[in-house]
Amino acid sequence: MKRMLQALLLGTALATTPGLADHASHSAAEVQAGELAISGAFLRATLPRAPVGGGYLTIANQGTEDDRLVSVTAPVGKEVQIHEMANTDGVMTMRQLVGGLPIPAGRTVVLEPGGLHLMVMGLTERLVEGKSMDMVLRFEKAGEVTVRFDILALNTRGMAEDHTGHAAPAGDREGHGMSHDGAGFDQARVEGDEARITGLLKDMFETENAPLSVAPILIEGDTAVIGWSQEDRGGRALLRRDAQGFWRVSLCAGDGLKGEANMAALGVEPEAATRLAAIQAQEEAALPPEQVARFASFDGVMHVDQEGGH
Ligand SMILES: [Cu+2]
């Protein structure tokens, strides 16, 4: 009886995440498809109700003929798009590569945070850290190949960091064109806290079909409390600024970040909480009431970054 119940529960759990598997020991191994060597495939874990997820990998064309990544399919979400980042007037935006991604002969194409990436659109379930998901890549010449993507921490930069538990040295990271903040958006490209925070949040959660608005942005010292809304959802987030002046999302909440007492309960220093709560009351009163109502729709508290972590 107990065993049956366990099987039932397990069945239910699996049914809610049909595309996700537990980490297999051979995951993220190099896969060969014709002349293409594919390695380092990972997805970033997503927050609850996040509509999109980012996928990254390295494709080396060891042959003498150009190839092209034509399409990608995933067992979850509506579709997978191939995106590039473009710098438009100092603002990083994402653009879909509709014609696919060229993989020139003898070249290695790296999809990484802050640059080219796969984007799983229309997610209806979370990508859970520690699991993995198989996606099918279709190349013009090499044909179809199934690649296992490990699901790594939300802010991870890549396989190397995750496996050692330490970030690569800053110089090394910059050398690979990666971002400073741990997410895909390079905050060094823009000046000012508002632009950095807005860029960070948009990079994490915005899609073409679901624009994200970030307001109000309340800053006290190295702590910020912001509100965001996207379609009919919304929430508040607590951010921390590091020594280089780059912001990271520490946690997300709804009304858990409303008011002085709640902020203090979530670790905001008492003096900062007092000032932040005062400007929060003012700024939120100036916003449309339906937008403020959306902030409360975020259930509970989601820790994104461990305080004092890497
Ligand atoms: Cu994208």
Short mmCIF file of C-alpha atoms and ligand atoms in Angstrom, two decimals:
data_model
loop_
_atom_site.label_atom_id
_atom_site.label_comp_id
_atom_site.label_asym_id
_atom_site.label_seq_id
_atom_site.Cartn_x
_atom_site.Cartn_y
_atom_site.Cartn_z
CA MET A 1 0.00 0.00 0.00
CA LYS A 2 2.74 2.39 0.99
CA ARG A 3 4.67 1.50 -2.12
CA MET A 4 1.63 2.11 -4.29
CA LEU A 5 1.15 5.49 -2.71
CA GLN A 6 4.77 6.38 -3.34
CA ALA A 7 4.45 5.30 -6.94
CA LEU A 8 1.34 7.40 -7.27
CA LEU A 9 2.99 10.44 -5.75
CA LEU A 10 6.04 9.95 -7.92
CA GLY A 11 3.81 9.64 -10.95
CA THR A 12 2.11 12.90 -10.08
CA ALA A 13 5.41 14.66 -9.54
CA LEU A 14 6.72 13.46 -12.88
CA ALA A 15 3.53 14.44 -14.63
CA THR A 16 3.92 18.05 -13.58
CA THR A 17 7.39 18.29 -15.14
CA PRO A 18 7.26 15.95 -18.11
CA GLY A 19 10.37 17.36 -19.75
CA LEU A 20 12.70 17.37 -16.78
CA ALA A 21 14.90 14.53 -15.67
CA ASP A 22 17.24 14.17 -12.73
CA HIS A 23 20.89 14.81 -13.44
CA ALA A 24 22.37 11.78 -15.15
CA SER A 25 26.04 11.03 -14.50
CA HIS A 26 26.86 11.39 -18.19
CA SER A 27 25.04 14.70 -18.56
CA ALA A 28 26.62 17.61 -20.39
CA ALA A 29 29.11 15.30 -22.02
CA GLU A 30 30.36 16.19 -25.47
CA VAL A 31 28.02 15.04 -28.22
CA GLN A 32 29.20 14.48 -31.77
CA ALA A 33 26.85 15.13 -34.69
CA GLY A 34 28.67 14.55 -37.94
CA GLU A 35 31.46 17.11 -37.98
CA LEU A 36 29.98 19.08 -35.10
CA ALA A 37 31.19 18.69 -31.51
CA ILE A 38 28.63 19.98 -29.04
CA SER A 39 29.60 20.58 -25.40
CA GLY A 40 28.86 22.50 -22.21
CA ALA A 41 25.08 22.57 -22.68
CA PHE A 42 23.15 24.09 -19.81
CA LEU A 43 19.94 25.93 -19.04
CA ARG A 44 19.52 28.49 -16.32
CA ALA A 45 16.99 27.59 -13.64
CA THR A 46 13.95 29.84 -13.67
CA LEU A 47 11.89 31.56 -11.02
CA PRO A 48 8.30 30.40 -10.46
CA ARG A 49 6.06 31.65 -13.28
CA ALA A 50 8.95 32.97 -15.34
CA PRO A 51 7.76 32.80 -18.96
CA VAL A 52 11.15 32.05 -20.54
CA GLY A 53 14.39 30.17 -19.92
CA GLY A 54 17.85 30.64 -21.40
CA GLY A 55 19.95 27.82 -22.88
CA TYR A 56 23.67 27.87 -23.65
CA LEU A 57 26.17 25.56 -25.34
CA THR A 58 29.30 25.41 -27.47
CA ILE A 59 29.24 24.12 -31.04
CA ALA A 60 32.56 23.40 -32.79
CA ASN A 61 32.49 22.74 -36.52
CA GLN A 62 35.46 20.42 -37.14
CA GLY A 63 34.61 19.93 -40.80
CA THR A 64 35.35 21.85 -43.97
CA GLU A 65 31.74 22.75 -44.77
CA ASP A 66 29.65 25.48 -43.20
CA ASP A 67 26.62 24.32 -41.27
CA ARG A 68 23.71 26.07 -39.66
CA LEU A 69 21.62 25.52 -36.54
CA VAL A 70 18.15 25.70 -38.05
CA SER A 71 15.82 24.97 -35.16
CA VAL A 72 15.59 23.64 -31.63
CA THR A 73 12.72 21.86 -29.92
CA ALA A 74 12.15 21.30 -26.21
CA PRO A 75 9.71 19.02 -24.36
CA VAL A 76 8.40 22.03 -22.42
CA GLY A 77 7.28 25.50 -23.41
CA LYS A 78 5.78 26.72 -26.68
CA GLU A 79 8.91 27.00 -28.78
CA VAL A 80 12.65 27.54 -28.67
CA GLN A 81 14.10 30.58 -30.38
CA ILE A 82 17.70 31.39 -31.22
CA HIS A 83 18.54 34.87 -29.92
CA GLU A 84 21.40 37.29 -30.24
CA MET A 85 22.08 40.29 -28.05
CA ALA A 86 22.32 43.62 -29.82
CA ASN A 87 23.49 46.93 -28.41
CA THR A 88 20.97 49.55 -29.52
CA ASP A 89 21.86 53.05 -28.34
CA GLY A 90 23.60 51.68 -25.28
CA VAL A 91 20.72 49.38 -24.35
CA MET A 92 21.15 45.64 -24.74
CA THR A 93 18.21 43.99 -26.46
CA MET A 94 17.51 40.49 -27.69
CA ARG A 95 16.78 39.69 -31.28
CA GLN A 96 15.63 36.43 -32.81
CA LEU A 97 17.82 34.92 -35.51
CA VAL A 98 14.97 33.89 -37.78
CA GLY A 99 17.20 32.33 -40.42
CA GLY A 100 19.07 30.18 -37.91
CA LEU A 101 22.61 30.39 -36.57
CA PRO A 102 25.54 29.88 -38.98
CA ILE A 103 28.24 27.44 -37.77
CA PRO A 104 31.13 28.20 -40.15
CA ALA A 105 33.62 25.47 -41.09
CA GLY A 106 36.53 25.21 -38.67
CA ARG A 107 34.92 27.63 -36.21
CA THR A 108 33.54 27.31 -32.71
CA VAL A 109 30.33 29.13 -31.91
CA VAL A 110 29.69 29.81 -28.22
CA LEU A 111 26.23 30.51 -26.87
CA GLU A 112 26.73 32.07 -23.44
CA PRO A 113 25.07 34.47 -20.99
CA GLY A 114 25.25 37.98 -22.37
CA GLY A 115 25.59 36.79 -25.94
CA LEU A 116 23.98 34.31 -28.27
CA HIS A 117 21.51 32.04 -26.51
CA LEU A 118 18.60 29.68 -26.94
CA MET A 119 15.39 30.93 -25.40
CA VAL A 120 12.66 28.53 -24.37
CA MET A 121 9.47 30.55 -24.79
CA GLY A 122 6.10 30.06 -23.17
CA LEU A 123 7.26 28.12 -20.13
CA THR A 124 4.40 26.85 -18.01
CA GLU A 125 6.61 25.17 -15.44
CA ARG A 126 9.84 25.96 -13.70
CA LEU A 127 13.22 24.80 -14.90
CA VAL A 128 14.46 23.34 -11.64
CA GLU A 129 18.12 23.53 -10.70
CA GLY A 130 19.77 20.12 -10.49
CA LYS A 131 17.53 18.57 -13.13
CA SER A 132 18.26 18.30 -16.83
CA MET A 133 16.28 18.55 -20.03
CA ASP A 134 16.89 17.03 -23.44
CA MET A 135 16.43 19.32 -26.42
CA VAL A 136 16.65 18.40 -30.09
CA LEU A 137 18.91 20.55 -32.25
CA ARG A 138 18.38 20.44 -36.01
CA PHE A 139 21.29 21.38 -38.24
CA GLU A 140 21.14 21.97 -41.98
CA LYS A 141 23.87 19.40 -42.73
CA ALA A 142 24.54 17.44 -39.54
CA GLY A 143 20.83 16.72 -39.09
CA GLU A 144 19.08 16.18 -35.78
CA VAL A 145 20.86 15.58 -32.52
CA THR A 146 19.53 15.27 -28.97
CA VAL A 147 21.52 17.22 -26.41
CA ARG A 148 21.14 17.02 -22.65
CA PHE A 149 21.08 20.43 -20.96
CA ASP A 150 21.89 20.51 -17.25
CA ILE A 151 19.77 23.02 -15.35
CA LEU A 152 22.12 25.21 -13.33
CA ALA A 153 21.58 28.03 -10.84
CA LEU A 154 19.60 31.04 -11.95
CA ASN A 155 22.57 33.40 -12.09
CA THR A 156 25.17 30.96 -13.28
CA ARG A 157 27.60 32.00 -15.97
CA GLY A 158 28.42 28.54 -17.18
CA MET A 159 29.51 25.00 -16.57
CA ALA A 160 32.96 25.87 -15.28
CA GLU A 161 31.69 28.02 -12.47
CA ASP A 162 29.03 25.59 -11.44
CA HIS A 163 31.32 22.60 -11.21
CA THR A 164 34.09 24.29 -9.26
CA GLY A 165 31.77 26.33 -7.10
CA HIS A 166 33.84 29.41 -7.86
CA ALA A 167 33.47 32.10 -10.45
CA ALA A 168 36.23 32.40 -13.00
CA PRO A 169 38.68 35.26 -12.37
CA ALA A 170 37.24 38.57 -13.52
CA GLY A 171 39.86 38.98 -16.23
CA ASP A 172 39.07 35.58 -17.63
CA ARG A 173 35.37 36.33 -17.61
CA GLU A 174 35.81 39.58 -19.46
CA GLY A 175 38.04 37.83 -21.94
CA HIS A 176 35.10 35.64 -22.84
CA GLY A 177 32.74 38.54 -23.18
CA MET A 178 30.71 37.53 -20.15
CA SER A 179 28.86 39.92 -17.96
CA HIS A 180 29.91 41.37 -14.64
CA ASP A 181 26.77 40.77 -12.71
CA GLY A 182 26.23 37.06 -13.00
CA ALA A 183 23.23 37.51 -15.27
CA GLY A 184 23.24 38.07 -19.01
CA PHE A 185 23.14 41.83 -18.94
CA ASP A 186 26.49 43.62 -18.76
CA GLN A 187 25.90 46.45 -16.33
CA ALA A 188 29.24 48.04 -17.19
CA ARG A 189 27.70 49.06 -20.50
CA VAL A 190 25.33 51.53 -18.93
CA GLU A 191 25.72 54.33 -16.43
CA GLY A 192 23.53 54.85 -13.42
CA ASP A 193 21.72 52.59 -10.99
CA GLU A 194 18.31 52.90 -12.63
CA ALA A 195 19.61 51.83 -16.04
CA ARG A 196 21.60 48.97 -14.51
CA ILE A 197 18.71 47.67 -12.44
CA THR A 198 16.22 48.00 -15.28
CA GLY A 199 18.59 46.25 -17.69
CA LEU A 200 19.26 43.44 -15.24
CA LEU A 201 15.58 42.76 -14.61
CA LYS A 202 14.62 42.99 -18.27
CA ASP A 203 17.39 40.61 -19.24
CA MET A 204 16.23 38.08 -16.68
CA PHE A 205 12.52 38.19 -17.39
CA GLU A 206 11.45 40.26 -20.37
CA THR A 207 10.36 38.78 -23.67
CA GLU A 208 9.19 40.33 -26.91
CA ASN A 209 5.59 39.43 -26.17
CA ALA A 210 5.68 40.20 -22.48
CA PRO A 211 7.36 43.53 -21.80
CA LEU A 212 8.46 44.06 -18.22
CA SER A 213 8.17 47.38 -16.49
CA VAL A 214 10.34 48.20 -13.50
CA ALA A 215 8.97 50.87 -11.16
CA PRO A 216 9.39 52.20 -8.64
CA ILE A 217 13.16 51.84 -8.18
CA LEU A 218 13.99 52.78 -4.60
CA ILE A 219 17.64 52.95 -3.60
CA GLU A 220 19.21 53.44 -0.19
CA GLY A 221 22.96 52.91 0.00
CA ASP A 222 23.75 49.54 -1.54
CA THR A 223 20.21 48.26 -1.17
CA ALA A 224 17.35 48.65 -3.60
CA VAL A 225 13.70 47.64 -3.45
CA ILE A 226 11.93 47.67 -6.79
CA GLY A 227 8.51 46.87 -8.16
CA TRP A 228 7.99 45.07 -11.44
CA SER A 229 4.97 44.17 -13.50
CA GLN A 230 4.58 42.01 -16.56
CA GLU A 231 1.19 41.29 -18.11
CA ASP A 232 -1.12 40.49 -15.21
CA ARG A 233 1.70 39.54 -12.83
CA GLY A 234 4.02 41.54 -10.68
CA GLY A 235 6.09 41.62 -7.57
CA ARG A 236 8.77 43.37 -5.64
CA ALA A 237 12.46 42.50 -5.48
CA LEU A 238 15.35 43.23 -3.15
CA LEU A 239 18.65 43.98 -4.84
CA ARG A 240 22.16 44.49 -3.49
CA ARG A 241 24.98 46.48 -5.06
CA ASP A 242 28.48 44.99 -5.00
CA ALA A 243 31.79 46.79 -4.59
CA GLN A 244 32.04 47.36 -8.35
CA GLY A 245 28.66 49.06 -8.42
CA PHE A 246 26.81 46.17 -10.06
CA TRP A 247 23.42 45.06 -8.83
CA ARG A 248 22.20 41.54 -8.13
CA VAL A 249 18.73 40.33 -7.30
CA SER A 250 18.82 38.99 -3.76
CA LEU A 251 15.22 37.91 -3.38
CA CYS A 252 11.79 38.30 -4.88
CA ALA A 253 8.59 38.76 -2.91
CA GLY A 254 5.19 40.40 -3.11
CA ASP A 255 3.88 42.21 -0.09
CA GLY A 256 6.78 40.64 1.81
CA LEU A 257 8.76 43.67 0.65
CA LYS A 258 6.06 46.21 1.43
CA GLY A 259 6.65 48.45 4.41
CA GLU A 260 9.38 48.89 6.95
CA ALA A 261 8.66 45.89 9.19
CA ASN A 262 8.46 43.44 6.28
CA MET A 263 11.65 44.73 4.69
CA ALA A 264 13.49 44.47 8.00
CA ALA A 265 12.18 40.93 8.44
CA LEU A 266 13.75 40.01 5.09
CA GLY A 267 17.15 41.33 6.10
CA VAL A 268 17.11 44.98 5.08
CA GLU A 269 19.08 47.01 7.64
CA PRO A 270 16.66 48.90 9.96
CA GLU A 271 17.73 52.41 8.92
CA ALA A 272 17.57 51.57 5.24
CA ALA A 273 14.18 49.91 5.75
CA THR A 274 12.82 53.07 7.35
CA ARG A 275 13.89 55.28 4.46
CA LEU A 276 13.00 52.80 1.74
CA ALA A 277 9.52 52.27 3.18
CA ALA A 278 8.89 56.02 3.31
CA ILE A 279 9.75 56.57 -0.35
CA GLN A 280 7.98 53.34 -1.28
CA ALA A 281 4.70 54.62 0.14
CA GLN A 282 5.07 57.86 -1.83
CA GLU A 283 6.15 56.36 -5.13
CA GLU A 284 3.64 53.53 -5.13
CA ALA A 285 0.84 55.98 -4.36
CA ALA A 286 1.78 57.78 -7.58
CA LEU A 287 1.45 54.61 -9.70
CA PRO A 288 -1.81 53.29 -11.19
CA PRO A 289 -3.57 51.28 -8.45
CA GLU A 290 -3.89 48.20 -10.68
CA GLN A 291 -0.11 48.15 -11.13
CA VAL A 292 0.48 48.27 -7.38
CA ALA A 293 -2.11 45.54 -6.89
CA ARG A 294 -0.02 43.29 -9.13
CA PHE A 295 2.95 43.62 -6.75
CA ALA A 296 0.97 41.62 -4.20
CA SER A 297 0.40 38.75 -6.63
CA PHE A 298 3.86 37.30 -6.00
CA ASP A 299 3.41 34.53 -3.44
CA GLY A 300 5.92 34.06 -0.66
CA VAL A 301 9.62 34.79 -0.83
CA MET A 302 12.01 33.46 -3.44
CA HIS A 303 15.69 33.68 -2.57
CA VAL A 304 17.72 34.23 -5.70
CA ASP A 305 21.16 34.96 -4.28
CA GLN A 306 22.60 33.71 -1.05
CA GLU A 307 23.72 36.72 0.96
CA GLY A 308 27.51 36.80 0.94
CA GLY A 309 27.61 34.02 -1.64
CA HIS A 310 29.72 34.04 -4.77
CU CU B 1 16.54 35.84 -25.54
#
